[in-house]
Coordinates of C-alpha atoms and ligand atoms in Angstrom, one line a residue:
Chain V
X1 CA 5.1 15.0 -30.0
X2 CA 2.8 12.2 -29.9
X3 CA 5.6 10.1 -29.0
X4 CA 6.2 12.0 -26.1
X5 CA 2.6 12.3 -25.0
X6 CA 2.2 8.5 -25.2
X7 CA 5.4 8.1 -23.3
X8 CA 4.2 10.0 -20.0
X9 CA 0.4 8.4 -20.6
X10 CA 2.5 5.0 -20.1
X11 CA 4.5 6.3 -17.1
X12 CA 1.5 8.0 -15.2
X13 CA -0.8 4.7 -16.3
X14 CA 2.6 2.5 -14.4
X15 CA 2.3 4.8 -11.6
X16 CA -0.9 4.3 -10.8
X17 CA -1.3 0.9 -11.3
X18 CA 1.8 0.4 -8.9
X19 CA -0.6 3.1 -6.7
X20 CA -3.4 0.9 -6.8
X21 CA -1.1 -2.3 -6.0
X22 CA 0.3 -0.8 -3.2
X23 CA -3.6 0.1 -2.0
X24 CA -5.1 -3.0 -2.6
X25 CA -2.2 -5.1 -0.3
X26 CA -2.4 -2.8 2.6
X27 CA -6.3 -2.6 2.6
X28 CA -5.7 -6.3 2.3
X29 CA -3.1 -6.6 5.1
X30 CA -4.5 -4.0 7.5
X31 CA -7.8 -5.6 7.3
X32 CA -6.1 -9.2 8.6
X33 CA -5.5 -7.1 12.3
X34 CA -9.0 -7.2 13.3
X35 CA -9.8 -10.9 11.7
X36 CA -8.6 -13.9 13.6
X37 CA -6.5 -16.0 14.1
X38 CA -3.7 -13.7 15.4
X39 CA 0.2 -14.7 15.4
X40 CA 1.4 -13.1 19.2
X41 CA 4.4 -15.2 18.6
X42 CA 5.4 -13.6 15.3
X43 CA 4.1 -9.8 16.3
X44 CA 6.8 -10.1 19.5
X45 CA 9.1 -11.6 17.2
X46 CA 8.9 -8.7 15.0
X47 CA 8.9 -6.1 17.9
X48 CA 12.2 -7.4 18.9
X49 CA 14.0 -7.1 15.3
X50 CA 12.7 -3.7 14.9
X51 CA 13.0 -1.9 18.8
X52 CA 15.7 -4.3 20.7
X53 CA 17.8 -4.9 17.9
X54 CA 17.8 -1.5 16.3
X55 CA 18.9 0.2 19.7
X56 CA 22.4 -0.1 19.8
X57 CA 22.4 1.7 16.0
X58 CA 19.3 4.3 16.7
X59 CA 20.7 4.9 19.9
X60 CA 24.6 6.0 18.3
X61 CA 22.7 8.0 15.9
X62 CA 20.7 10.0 18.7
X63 CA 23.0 10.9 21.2
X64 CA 26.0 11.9 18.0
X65 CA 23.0 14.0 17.1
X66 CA 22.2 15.7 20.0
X67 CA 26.2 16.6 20.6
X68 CA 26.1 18.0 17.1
X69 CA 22.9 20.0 17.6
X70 CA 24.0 21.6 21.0
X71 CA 27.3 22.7 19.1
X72 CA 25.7 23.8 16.2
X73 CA 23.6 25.9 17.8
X74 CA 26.0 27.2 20.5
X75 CA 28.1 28.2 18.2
X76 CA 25.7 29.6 15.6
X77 CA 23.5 31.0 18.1
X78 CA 26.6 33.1 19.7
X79 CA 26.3 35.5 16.6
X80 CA 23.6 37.2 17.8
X81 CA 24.2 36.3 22.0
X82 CA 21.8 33.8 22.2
X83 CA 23.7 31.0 23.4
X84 CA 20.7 30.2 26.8
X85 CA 18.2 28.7 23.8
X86 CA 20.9 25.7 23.2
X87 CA 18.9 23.6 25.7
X88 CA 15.8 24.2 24.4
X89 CA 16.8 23.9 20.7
X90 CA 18.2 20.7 21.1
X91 CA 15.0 18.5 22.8
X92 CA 12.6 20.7 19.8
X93 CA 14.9 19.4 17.0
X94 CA 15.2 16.1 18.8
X95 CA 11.8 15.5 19.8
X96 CA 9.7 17.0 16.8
X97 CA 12.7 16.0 13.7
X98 CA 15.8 14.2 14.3
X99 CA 14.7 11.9 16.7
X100 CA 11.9 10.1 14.9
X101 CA 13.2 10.6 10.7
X102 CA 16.5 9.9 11.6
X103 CA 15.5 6.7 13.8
X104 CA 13.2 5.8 10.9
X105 CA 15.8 6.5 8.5
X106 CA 17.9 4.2 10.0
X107 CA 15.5 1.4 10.9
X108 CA 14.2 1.3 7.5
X109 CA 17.7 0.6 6.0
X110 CA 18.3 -2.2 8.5
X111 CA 14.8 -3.9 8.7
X112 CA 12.9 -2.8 6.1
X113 CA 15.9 -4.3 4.1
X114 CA 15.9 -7.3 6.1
X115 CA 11.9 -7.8 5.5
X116 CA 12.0 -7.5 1.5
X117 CA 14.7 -10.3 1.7
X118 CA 13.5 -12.6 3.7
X119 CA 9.8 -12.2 1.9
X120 CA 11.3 -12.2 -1.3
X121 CA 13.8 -14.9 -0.8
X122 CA 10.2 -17.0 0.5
X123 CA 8.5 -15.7 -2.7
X124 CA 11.0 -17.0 -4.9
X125 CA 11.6 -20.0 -3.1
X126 CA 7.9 -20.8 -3.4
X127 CA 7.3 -20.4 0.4
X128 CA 4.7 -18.2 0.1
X129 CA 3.1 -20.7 -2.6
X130 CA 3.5 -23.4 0.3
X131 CA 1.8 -21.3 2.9
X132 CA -1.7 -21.1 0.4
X133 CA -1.7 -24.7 1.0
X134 CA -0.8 -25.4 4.2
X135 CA -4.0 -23.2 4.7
X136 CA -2.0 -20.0 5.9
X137 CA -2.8 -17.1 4.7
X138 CA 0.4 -15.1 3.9
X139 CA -1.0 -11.7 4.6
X140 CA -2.1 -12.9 8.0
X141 CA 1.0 -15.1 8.3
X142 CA 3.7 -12.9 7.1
X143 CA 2.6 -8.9 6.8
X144 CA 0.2 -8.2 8.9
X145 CA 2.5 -9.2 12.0
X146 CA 5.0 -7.0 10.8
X147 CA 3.1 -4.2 10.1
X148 CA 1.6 -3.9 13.9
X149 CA 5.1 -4.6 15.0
X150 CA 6.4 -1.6 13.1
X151 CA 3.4 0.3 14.0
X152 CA 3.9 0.1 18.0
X153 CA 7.5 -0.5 17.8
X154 CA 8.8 2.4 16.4
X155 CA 7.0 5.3 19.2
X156 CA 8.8 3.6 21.9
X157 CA 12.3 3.2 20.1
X158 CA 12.0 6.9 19.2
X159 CA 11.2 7.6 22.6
X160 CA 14.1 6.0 23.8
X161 CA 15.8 7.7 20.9
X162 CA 14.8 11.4 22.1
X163 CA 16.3 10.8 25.8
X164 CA 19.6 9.7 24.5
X165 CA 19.4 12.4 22.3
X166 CA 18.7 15.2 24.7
X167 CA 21.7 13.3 26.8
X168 CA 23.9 13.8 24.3
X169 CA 23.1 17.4 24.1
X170 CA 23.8 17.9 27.9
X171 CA 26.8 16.4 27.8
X172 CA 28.3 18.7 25.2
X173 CA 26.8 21.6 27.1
X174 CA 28.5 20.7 30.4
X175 CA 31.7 19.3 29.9
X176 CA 32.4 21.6 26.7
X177 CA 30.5 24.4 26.5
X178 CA 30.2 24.7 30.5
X179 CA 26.1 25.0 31.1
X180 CA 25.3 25.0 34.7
X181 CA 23.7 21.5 34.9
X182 CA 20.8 22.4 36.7
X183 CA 19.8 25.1 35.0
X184 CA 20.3 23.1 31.6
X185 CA 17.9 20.9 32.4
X186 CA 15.3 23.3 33.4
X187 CA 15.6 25.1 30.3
X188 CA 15.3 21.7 28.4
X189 CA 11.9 21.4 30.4
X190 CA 10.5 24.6 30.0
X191 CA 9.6 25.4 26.8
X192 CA 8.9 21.8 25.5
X193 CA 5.4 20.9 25.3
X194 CA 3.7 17.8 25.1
X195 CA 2.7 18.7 21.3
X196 CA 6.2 18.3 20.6
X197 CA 6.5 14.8 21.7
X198 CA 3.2 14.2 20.4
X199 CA 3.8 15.0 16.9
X200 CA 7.6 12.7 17.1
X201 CA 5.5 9.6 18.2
X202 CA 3.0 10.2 15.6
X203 CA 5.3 10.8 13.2
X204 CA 7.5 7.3 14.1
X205 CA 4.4 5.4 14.5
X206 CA 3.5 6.1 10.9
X207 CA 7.3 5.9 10.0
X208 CA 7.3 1.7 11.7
X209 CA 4.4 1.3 9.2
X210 CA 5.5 2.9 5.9
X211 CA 9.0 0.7 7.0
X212 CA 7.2 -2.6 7.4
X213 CA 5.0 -1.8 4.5
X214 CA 7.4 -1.2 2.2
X215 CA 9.6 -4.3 3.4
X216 CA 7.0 -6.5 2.8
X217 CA 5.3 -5.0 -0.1
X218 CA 8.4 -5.2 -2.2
X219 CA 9.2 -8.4 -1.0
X220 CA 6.2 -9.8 -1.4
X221 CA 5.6 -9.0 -5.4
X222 CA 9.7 -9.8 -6.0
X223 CA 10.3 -12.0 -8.8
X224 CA 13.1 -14.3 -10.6
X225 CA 16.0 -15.2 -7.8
X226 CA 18.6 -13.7 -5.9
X227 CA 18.6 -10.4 -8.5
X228 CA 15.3 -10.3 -8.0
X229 CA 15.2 -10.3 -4.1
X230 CA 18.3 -7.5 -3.9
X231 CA 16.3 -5.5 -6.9
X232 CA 13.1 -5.6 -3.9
X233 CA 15.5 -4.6 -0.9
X234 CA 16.6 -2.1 -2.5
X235 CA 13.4 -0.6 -3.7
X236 CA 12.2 -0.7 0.2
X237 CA 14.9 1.0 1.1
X238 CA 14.7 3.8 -1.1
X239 CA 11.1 4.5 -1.1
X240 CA 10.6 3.6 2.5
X241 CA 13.1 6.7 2.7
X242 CA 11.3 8.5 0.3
X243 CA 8.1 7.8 2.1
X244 CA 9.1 9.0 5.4
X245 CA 10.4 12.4 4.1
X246 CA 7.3 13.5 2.6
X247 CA 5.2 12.0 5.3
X248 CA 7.5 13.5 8.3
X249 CA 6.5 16.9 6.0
X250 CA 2.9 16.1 6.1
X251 CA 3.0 15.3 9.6
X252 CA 4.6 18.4 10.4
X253 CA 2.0 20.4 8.9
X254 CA -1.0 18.8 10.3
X255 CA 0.5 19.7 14.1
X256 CA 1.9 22.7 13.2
X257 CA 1.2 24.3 9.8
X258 CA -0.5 27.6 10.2
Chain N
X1 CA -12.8 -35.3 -8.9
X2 CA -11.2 -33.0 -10.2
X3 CA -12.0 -32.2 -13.3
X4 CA -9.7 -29.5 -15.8
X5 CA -11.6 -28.3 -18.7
X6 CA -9.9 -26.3 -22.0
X7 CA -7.6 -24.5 -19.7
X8 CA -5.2 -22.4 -20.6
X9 CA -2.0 -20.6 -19.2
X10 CA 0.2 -17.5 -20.7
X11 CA 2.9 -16.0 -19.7
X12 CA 3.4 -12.7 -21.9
X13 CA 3.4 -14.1 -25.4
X14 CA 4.5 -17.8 -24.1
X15 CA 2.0 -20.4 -24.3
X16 CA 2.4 -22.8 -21.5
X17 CA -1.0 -24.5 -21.5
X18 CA -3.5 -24.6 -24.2
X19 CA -6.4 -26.3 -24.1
X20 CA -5.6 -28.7 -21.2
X21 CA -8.5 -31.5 -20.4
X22 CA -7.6 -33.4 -17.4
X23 CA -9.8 -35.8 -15.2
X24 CA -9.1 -37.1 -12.0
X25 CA -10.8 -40.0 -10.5
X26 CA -11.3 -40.3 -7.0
X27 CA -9.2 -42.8 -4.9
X28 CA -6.9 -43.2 -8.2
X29 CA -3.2 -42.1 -8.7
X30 CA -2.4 -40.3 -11.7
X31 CA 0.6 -39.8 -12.9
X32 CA 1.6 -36.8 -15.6
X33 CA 4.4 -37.0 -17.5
X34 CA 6.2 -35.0 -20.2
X35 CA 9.3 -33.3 -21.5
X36 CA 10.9 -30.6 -19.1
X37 CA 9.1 -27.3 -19.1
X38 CA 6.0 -28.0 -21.0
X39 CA 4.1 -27.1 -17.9
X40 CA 3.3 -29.3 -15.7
X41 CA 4.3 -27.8 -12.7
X42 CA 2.3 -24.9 -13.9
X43 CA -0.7 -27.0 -14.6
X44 CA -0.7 -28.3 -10.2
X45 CA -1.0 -24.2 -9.2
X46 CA -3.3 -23.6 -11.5
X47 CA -5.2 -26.1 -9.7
X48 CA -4.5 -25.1 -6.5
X49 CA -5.0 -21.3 -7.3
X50 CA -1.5 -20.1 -7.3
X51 CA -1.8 -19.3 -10.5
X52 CA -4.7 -18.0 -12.4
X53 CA -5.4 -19.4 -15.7
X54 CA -6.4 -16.8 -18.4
X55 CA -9.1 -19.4 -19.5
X56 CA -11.2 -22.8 -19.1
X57 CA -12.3 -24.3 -16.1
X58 CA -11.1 -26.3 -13.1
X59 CA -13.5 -28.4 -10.8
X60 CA -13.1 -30.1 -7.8
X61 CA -15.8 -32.0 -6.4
X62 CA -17.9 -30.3 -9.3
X63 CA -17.2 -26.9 -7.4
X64 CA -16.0 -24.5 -9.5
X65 CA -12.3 -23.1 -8.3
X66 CA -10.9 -20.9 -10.6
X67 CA -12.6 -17.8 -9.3
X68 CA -12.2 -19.1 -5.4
X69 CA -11.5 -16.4 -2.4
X70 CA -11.1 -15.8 1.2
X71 CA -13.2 -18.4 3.3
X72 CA -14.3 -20.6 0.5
X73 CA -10.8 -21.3 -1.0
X74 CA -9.1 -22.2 2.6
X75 CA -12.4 -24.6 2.6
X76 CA -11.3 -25.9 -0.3
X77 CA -7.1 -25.7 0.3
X78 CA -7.7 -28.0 3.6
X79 CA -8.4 -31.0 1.0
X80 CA -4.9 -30.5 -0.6
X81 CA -1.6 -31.2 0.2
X82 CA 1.2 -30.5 -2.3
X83 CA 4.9 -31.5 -2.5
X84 CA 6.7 -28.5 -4.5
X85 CA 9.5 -29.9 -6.9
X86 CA 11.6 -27.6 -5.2
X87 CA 10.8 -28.1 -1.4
X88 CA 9.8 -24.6 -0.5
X89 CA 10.4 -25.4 3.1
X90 CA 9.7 -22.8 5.7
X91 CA 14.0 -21.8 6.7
X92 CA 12.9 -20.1 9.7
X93 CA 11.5 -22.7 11.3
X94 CA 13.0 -26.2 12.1
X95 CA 11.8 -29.4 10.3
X96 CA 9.9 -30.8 12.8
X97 CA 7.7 -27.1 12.7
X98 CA 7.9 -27.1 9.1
X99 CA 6.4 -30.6 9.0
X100 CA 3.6 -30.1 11.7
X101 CA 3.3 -26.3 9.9
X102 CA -0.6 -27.6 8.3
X103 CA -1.6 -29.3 11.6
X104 CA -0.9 -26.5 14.0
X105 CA -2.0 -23.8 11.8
X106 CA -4.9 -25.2 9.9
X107 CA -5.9 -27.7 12.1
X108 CA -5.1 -25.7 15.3
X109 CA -3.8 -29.1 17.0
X110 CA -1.4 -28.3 20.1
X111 CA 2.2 -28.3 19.5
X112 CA 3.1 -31.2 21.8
X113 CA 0.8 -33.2 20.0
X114 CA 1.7 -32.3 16.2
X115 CA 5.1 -32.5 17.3
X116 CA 4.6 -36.4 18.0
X117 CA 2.7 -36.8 14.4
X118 CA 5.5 -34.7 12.8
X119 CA 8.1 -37.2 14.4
X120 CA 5.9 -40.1 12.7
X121 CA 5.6 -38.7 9.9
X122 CA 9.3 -38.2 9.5
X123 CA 10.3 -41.6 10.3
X124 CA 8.1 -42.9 7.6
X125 CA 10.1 -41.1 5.0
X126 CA 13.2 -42.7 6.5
X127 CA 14.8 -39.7 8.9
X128 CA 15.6 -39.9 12.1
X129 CA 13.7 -37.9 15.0
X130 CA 16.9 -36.0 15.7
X131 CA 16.8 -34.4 12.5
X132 CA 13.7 -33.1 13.4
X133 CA 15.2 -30.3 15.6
X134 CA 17.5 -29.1 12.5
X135 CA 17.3 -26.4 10.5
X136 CA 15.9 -27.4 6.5
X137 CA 19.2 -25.8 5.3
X138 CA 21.3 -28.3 7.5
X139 CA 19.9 -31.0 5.5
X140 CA 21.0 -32.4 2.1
X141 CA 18.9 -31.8 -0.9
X142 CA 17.5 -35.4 -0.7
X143 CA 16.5 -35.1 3.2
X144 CA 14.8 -31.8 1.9
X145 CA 12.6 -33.4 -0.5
X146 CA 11.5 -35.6 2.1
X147 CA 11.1 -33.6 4.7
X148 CA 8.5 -31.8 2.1
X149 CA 6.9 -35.3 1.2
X150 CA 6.5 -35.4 5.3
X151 CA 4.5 -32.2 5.5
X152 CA 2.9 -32.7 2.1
X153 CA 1.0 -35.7 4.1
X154 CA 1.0 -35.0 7.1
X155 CA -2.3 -33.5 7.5
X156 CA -3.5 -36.7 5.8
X157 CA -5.1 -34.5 3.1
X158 CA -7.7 -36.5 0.5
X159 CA -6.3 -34.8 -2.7
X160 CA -2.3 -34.8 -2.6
X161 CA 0.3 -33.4 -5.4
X162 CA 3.4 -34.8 -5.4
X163 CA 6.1 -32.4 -7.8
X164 CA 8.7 -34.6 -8.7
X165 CA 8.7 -36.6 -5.4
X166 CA 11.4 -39.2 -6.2
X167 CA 14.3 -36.5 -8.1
X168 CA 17.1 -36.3 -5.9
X169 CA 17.1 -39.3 -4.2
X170 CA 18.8 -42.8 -4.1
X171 CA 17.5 -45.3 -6.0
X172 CA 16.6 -47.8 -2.6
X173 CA 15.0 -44.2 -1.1
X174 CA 13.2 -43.4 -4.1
X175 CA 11.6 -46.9 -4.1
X176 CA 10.4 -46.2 -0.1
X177 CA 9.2 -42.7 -1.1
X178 CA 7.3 -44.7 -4.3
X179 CA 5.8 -47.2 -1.9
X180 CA 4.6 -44.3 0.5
X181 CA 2.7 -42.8 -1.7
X182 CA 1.0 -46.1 -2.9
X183 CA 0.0 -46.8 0.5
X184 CA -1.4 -43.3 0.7
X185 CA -3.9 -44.2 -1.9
X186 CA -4.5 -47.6 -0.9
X187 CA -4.6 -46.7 2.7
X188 CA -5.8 -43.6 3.4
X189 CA -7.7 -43.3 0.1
X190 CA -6.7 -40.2 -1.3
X191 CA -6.3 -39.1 -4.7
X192 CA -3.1 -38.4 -6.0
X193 CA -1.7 -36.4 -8.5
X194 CA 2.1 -36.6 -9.5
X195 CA 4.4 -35.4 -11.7
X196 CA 7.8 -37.7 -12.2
X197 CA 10.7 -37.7 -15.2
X198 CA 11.2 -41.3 -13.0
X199 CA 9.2 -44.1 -15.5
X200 CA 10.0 -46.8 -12.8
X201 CA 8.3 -45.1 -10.3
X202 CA 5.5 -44.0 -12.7
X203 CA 4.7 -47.6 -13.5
X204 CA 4.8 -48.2 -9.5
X205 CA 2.8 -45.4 -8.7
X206 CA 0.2 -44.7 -10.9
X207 CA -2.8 -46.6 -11.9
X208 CA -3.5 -44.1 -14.9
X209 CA -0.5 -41.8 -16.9
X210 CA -1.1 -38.5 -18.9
X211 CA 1.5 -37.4 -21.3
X212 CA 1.6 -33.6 -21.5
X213 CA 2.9 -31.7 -24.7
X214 CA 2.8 -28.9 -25.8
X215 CA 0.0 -27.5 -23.4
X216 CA -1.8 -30.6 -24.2
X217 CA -2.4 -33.7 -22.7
X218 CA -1.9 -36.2 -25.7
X219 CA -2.2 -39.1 -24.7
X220 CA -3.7 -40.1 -21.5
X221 CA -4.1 -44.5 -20.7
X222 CA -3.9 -47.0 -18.0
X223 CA -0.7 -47.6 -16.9
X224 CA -0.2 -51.1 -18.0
X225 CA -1.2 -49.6 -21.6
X226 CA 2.4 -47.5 -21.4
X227 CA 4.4 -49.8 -23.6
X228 CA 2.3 -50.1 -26.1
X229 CA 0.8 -47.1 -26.6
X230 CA 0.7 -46.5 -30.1
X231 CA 1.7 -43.4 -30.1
X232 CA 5.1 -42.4 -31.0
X233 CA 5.5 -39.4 -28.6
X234 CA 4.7 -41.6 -25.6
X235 CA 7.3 -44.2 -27.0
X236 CA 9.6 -42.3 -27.4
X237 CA 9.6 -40.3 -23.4
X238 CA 9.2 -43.6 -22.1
X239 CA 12.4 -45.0 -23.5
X240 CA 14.3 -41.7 -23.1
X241 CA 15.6 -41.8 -27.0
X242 CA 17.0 -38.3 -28.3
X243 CA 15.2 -39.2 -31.7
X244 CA 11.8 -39.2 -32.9
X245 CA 8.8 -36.7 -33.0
X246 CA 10.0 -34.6 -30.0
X247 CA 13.5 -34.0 -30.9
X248 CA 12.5 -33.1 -34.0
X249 CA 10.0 -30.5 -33.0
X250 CA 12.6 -29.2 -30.8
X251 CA 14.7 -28.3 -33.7
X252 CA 12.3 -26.7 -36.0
Ligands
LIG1 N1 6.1 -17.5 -13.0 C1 6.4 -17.7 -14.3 N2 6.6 -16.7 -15.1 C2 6.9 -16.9 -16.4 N3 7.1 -18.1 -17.0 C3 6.9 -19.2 -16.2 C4 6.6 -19.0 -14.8 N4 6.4 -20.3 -14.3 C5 6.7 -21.1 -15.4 N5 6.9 -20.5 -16.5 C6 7.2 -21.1 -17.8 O1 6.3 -22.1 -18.0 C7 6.9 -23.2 -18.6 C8 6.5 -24.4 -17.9 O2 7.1 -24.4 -16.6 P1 6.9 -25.6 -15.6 O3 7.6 -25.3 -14.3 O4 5.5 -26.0 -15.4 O5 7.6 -26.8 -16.3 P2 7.6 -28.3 -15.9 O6 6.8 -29.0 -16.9 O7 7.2 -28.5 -14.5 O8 9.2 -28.7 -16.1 P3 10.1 -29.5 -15.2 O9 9.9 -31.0 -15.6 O10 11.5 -29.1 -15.7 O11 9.8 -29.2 -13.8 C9 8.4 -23.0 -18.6 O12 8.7 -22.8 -20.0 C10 8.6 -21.7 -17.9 O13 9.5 -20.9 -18.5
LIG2 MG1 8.2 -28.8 -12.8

């Protein structure tokens, strides 16, 4: 009994010292945005591996997921003879769900994986150790960048993500389920409001952070060689996923929990 | 000038240091030796701050650096320059940028301009301009460690840490790399602080050697004093024999 006791004391006690970690570096990082110098060079940098890059992949995913949602729903929605709301259902899930978790999702496995590597492989490689002395400091140098990237990145991609996304949707309503064109696209328009955008960008603007975040926390605190670098990759892409599932949650309740 | 008092560095239950007194003169070049892994690559970041030591003291300038943060350590991280035993250069950024790295970002000089230094620089460790434009992983492990000795000086820092500077090379560049770094203390008159397993390029480079075991320095002497040292530890590094004191501690 006591055994056990002591056992969860020492996994709560890990959990919250990894809690207060994780605190402590993005206080750290986050307060580097307002305190100069500033790296323009490595922010743009960023912002191009996480939006330009990441289209072609967020961009497949979208539009496959509008054409699934407009089926889905067409078909499921026949039961009870409401096939008309297939316009409307698509840009909602699009615009307030699948657009930004799925993009973040999917971003977060190819650069928040990409991030804990090459920070870890400079951790263990003593790069980071080199920085300190070349008087750089490597939150400044190395997370803070990344983080604004994600942060401002992400809105836009998802953005992008929702048009191709509602595209996709159209053209499975035309050419297979024959919608009149026009009137598709004013019943896409009609009952979306801008709340529902709203809360998508909000949601992948916090998404770009938790991605960056975890990228470079875990990379940042990896430790002994190449096992030790793939041990941090994956660890940002799992809880980066984690992350963004119980965030898009909380999100969705602030806009529209009763 | 700097100046290392009972310090002492764990890892878990190891004991790397224990009780380490260093000093440091200014303008002088001081050479640490001692068997592989007894910490003395540990001992330079504890200086520098990249590791904390769970006890003692380190001064620089009689400042106290230990406990160092935020504005007053990059005060006190402009003074240094350090060669790391394994390179650590930047791979994202080409060796000309990795060797003008402390000028443009410290020093905020203009990238033409560190550019030219970082081509000086370069050629003084014996490579070409047009390696400057490569990547570090295009180079050989040799060109590497020189590339690092490049940006390690570059800055012209008064306090510089040279890991290991001559492992890896050829004896005729080890010898240039040896002569470089006496001419940074003679020249530029900083105060240097290396590590070497090399004894020919200990007794060219340093003025003073330290002899660390066992997370003490034991024996510490001018380096003309080396050979006869009386002390069979020392004797027995500097003519590289598998018996005596060390092996046999080795084994217990
Ligand atoms: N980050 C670390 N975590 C745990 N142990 C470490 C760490 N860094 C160094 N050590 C241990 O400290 C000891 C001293 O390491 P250090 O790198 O200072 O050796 P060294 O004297 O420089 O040896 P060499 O001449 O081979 O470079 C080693 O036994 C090593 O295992
Ligand atoms: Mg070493």
């Amino acid at each position: 009994m006591i055994e056990l006791l002591s056992t969860i004391g020492m996994v709560v006690l890990l959990f919250l010292i990894h809690v207060g970690k994780l605190a402590e570096f993005t206080a750290l990082a986050v307060s580097h945005v307002v305190r100069p110098p500033f790296f323009p060079r490595l922010i743009a940098k960023s912002m191009l591996e996480i939006g330009y890059f990441s289209l072609p992949v967020v961009g497949l995913t979208a539009i496959f997921s509008g054409m699934v949602v407009a089926l889905q729903s067409y078909t499921g929605f026949a039961r009870f003879s409401a096939e008309g709301a297939v316009a409307t259902v698509v840009v909602l899930t699009l615009t307030r769900e699948l657009g930004p978790v799925l993009a973040g999702l999917m971003v977060a496995g190819r650069v928040g994986a990409s991030m804990a590597a090459e920070i870890g492989t400079m951790r263990v490689t003593e790069q980071i150790d080199a920085l300190t002395t070349l008087s750089t400091n490597p939150y400044k140098y190395l997370v803070t960048p990344r983080l604004l990237a994600g942060l401002l990145t992400m809105p836009l991609l998802v953005l992008i993500a929702d048009i191709i996304g509602v595209f996709g949707g159209y053209i499975v309503a035309i050419y297979r389920l024959g919608f009149n064109p026009a009137n598709y696209l004013s019943r896409t328009w009609e009952y979306l409001q801008t709340n529902d955008v709203v809360s998508g960008l909000t949601k992948a603007a916090v998404f770009g952070f938790i991605i960056s975040l975890m990228g470079c926390y875990h990379g940042y605190y990896s430790k002994g060689g190449a096992q030790g670098v793939g041990q941090a990759t994956t660890n940002a892409v799992v809880s980066a996923a984690i992350m963004i599932l119980v965030f898009n949650y909380v999100i969705t309740t602030l806009f529209f929990g009763k | 000038m700097i100046q290392l008092r009972s310090v002492r560095k764990t890892f878990g239950p190891k004991v790397v240091l224990d009780d380490l007194n260093l000093d440091v003169k200014k303008g002088e070049s001081l050479v640490v030796i001692g068997g592989s892994g007894t910490g003395k690559s540990v001992m330079l970041k504890c200086i520098l701050g990249l590791l904390r030591p769970n006890g003692g003291s380190i001064k620089v300038d009689g400042e106290e650096v230990t406990n160092l943060k935020g504005k007053d350590r990059d005060r006190v991280m402009q003074r240094f320059g350090m060669l790391f035993q394994g390179s650590a250069l930047f791979d994202s950024l080409k060796v000309w940028e990795n060797v003008a790295f402390g000028l443009i970002q410290g020093r905020k000089m203009q990238r033409p301009q560190a550019r030219e230094i970082a081509i000086e620089k370069l050629a003084q460790v014996g490579l070409a301009e047009s390696s400057g434009d490569l990547f570090p992983a295009e180079l050989s492990g040799g060109m590497q460690k020189r590339v690092a000795l490049a940006r390690a000086i570059a800055t012209s820092p008064e306090i510089i840490f040279f890991d290991e500077p001559t492992t890896g090379l050829d004896p005729i560049m080890a010898d240039v790399i040896n002569d470089l770094i006496v001419e940074c203390v003679k020249k530029l008159g900083a105060t240097t602080l290396s590590i070497t397993h090399d004894m020919a390029s200990a007794r060219k480079i340093a003025d003073r050697i330290a002899m660390l075991h066992k997370g003490k320095m034991i024996w510490v002497g001018s380096a003309k004093d080396i050979d006869h040292s009386d002390n069979p530890y020392v004797d027995q590094f500097i003519h590289g024999r598998a018996q005596g004191p060390i092996s046999m501690e080795l084994r217990a």
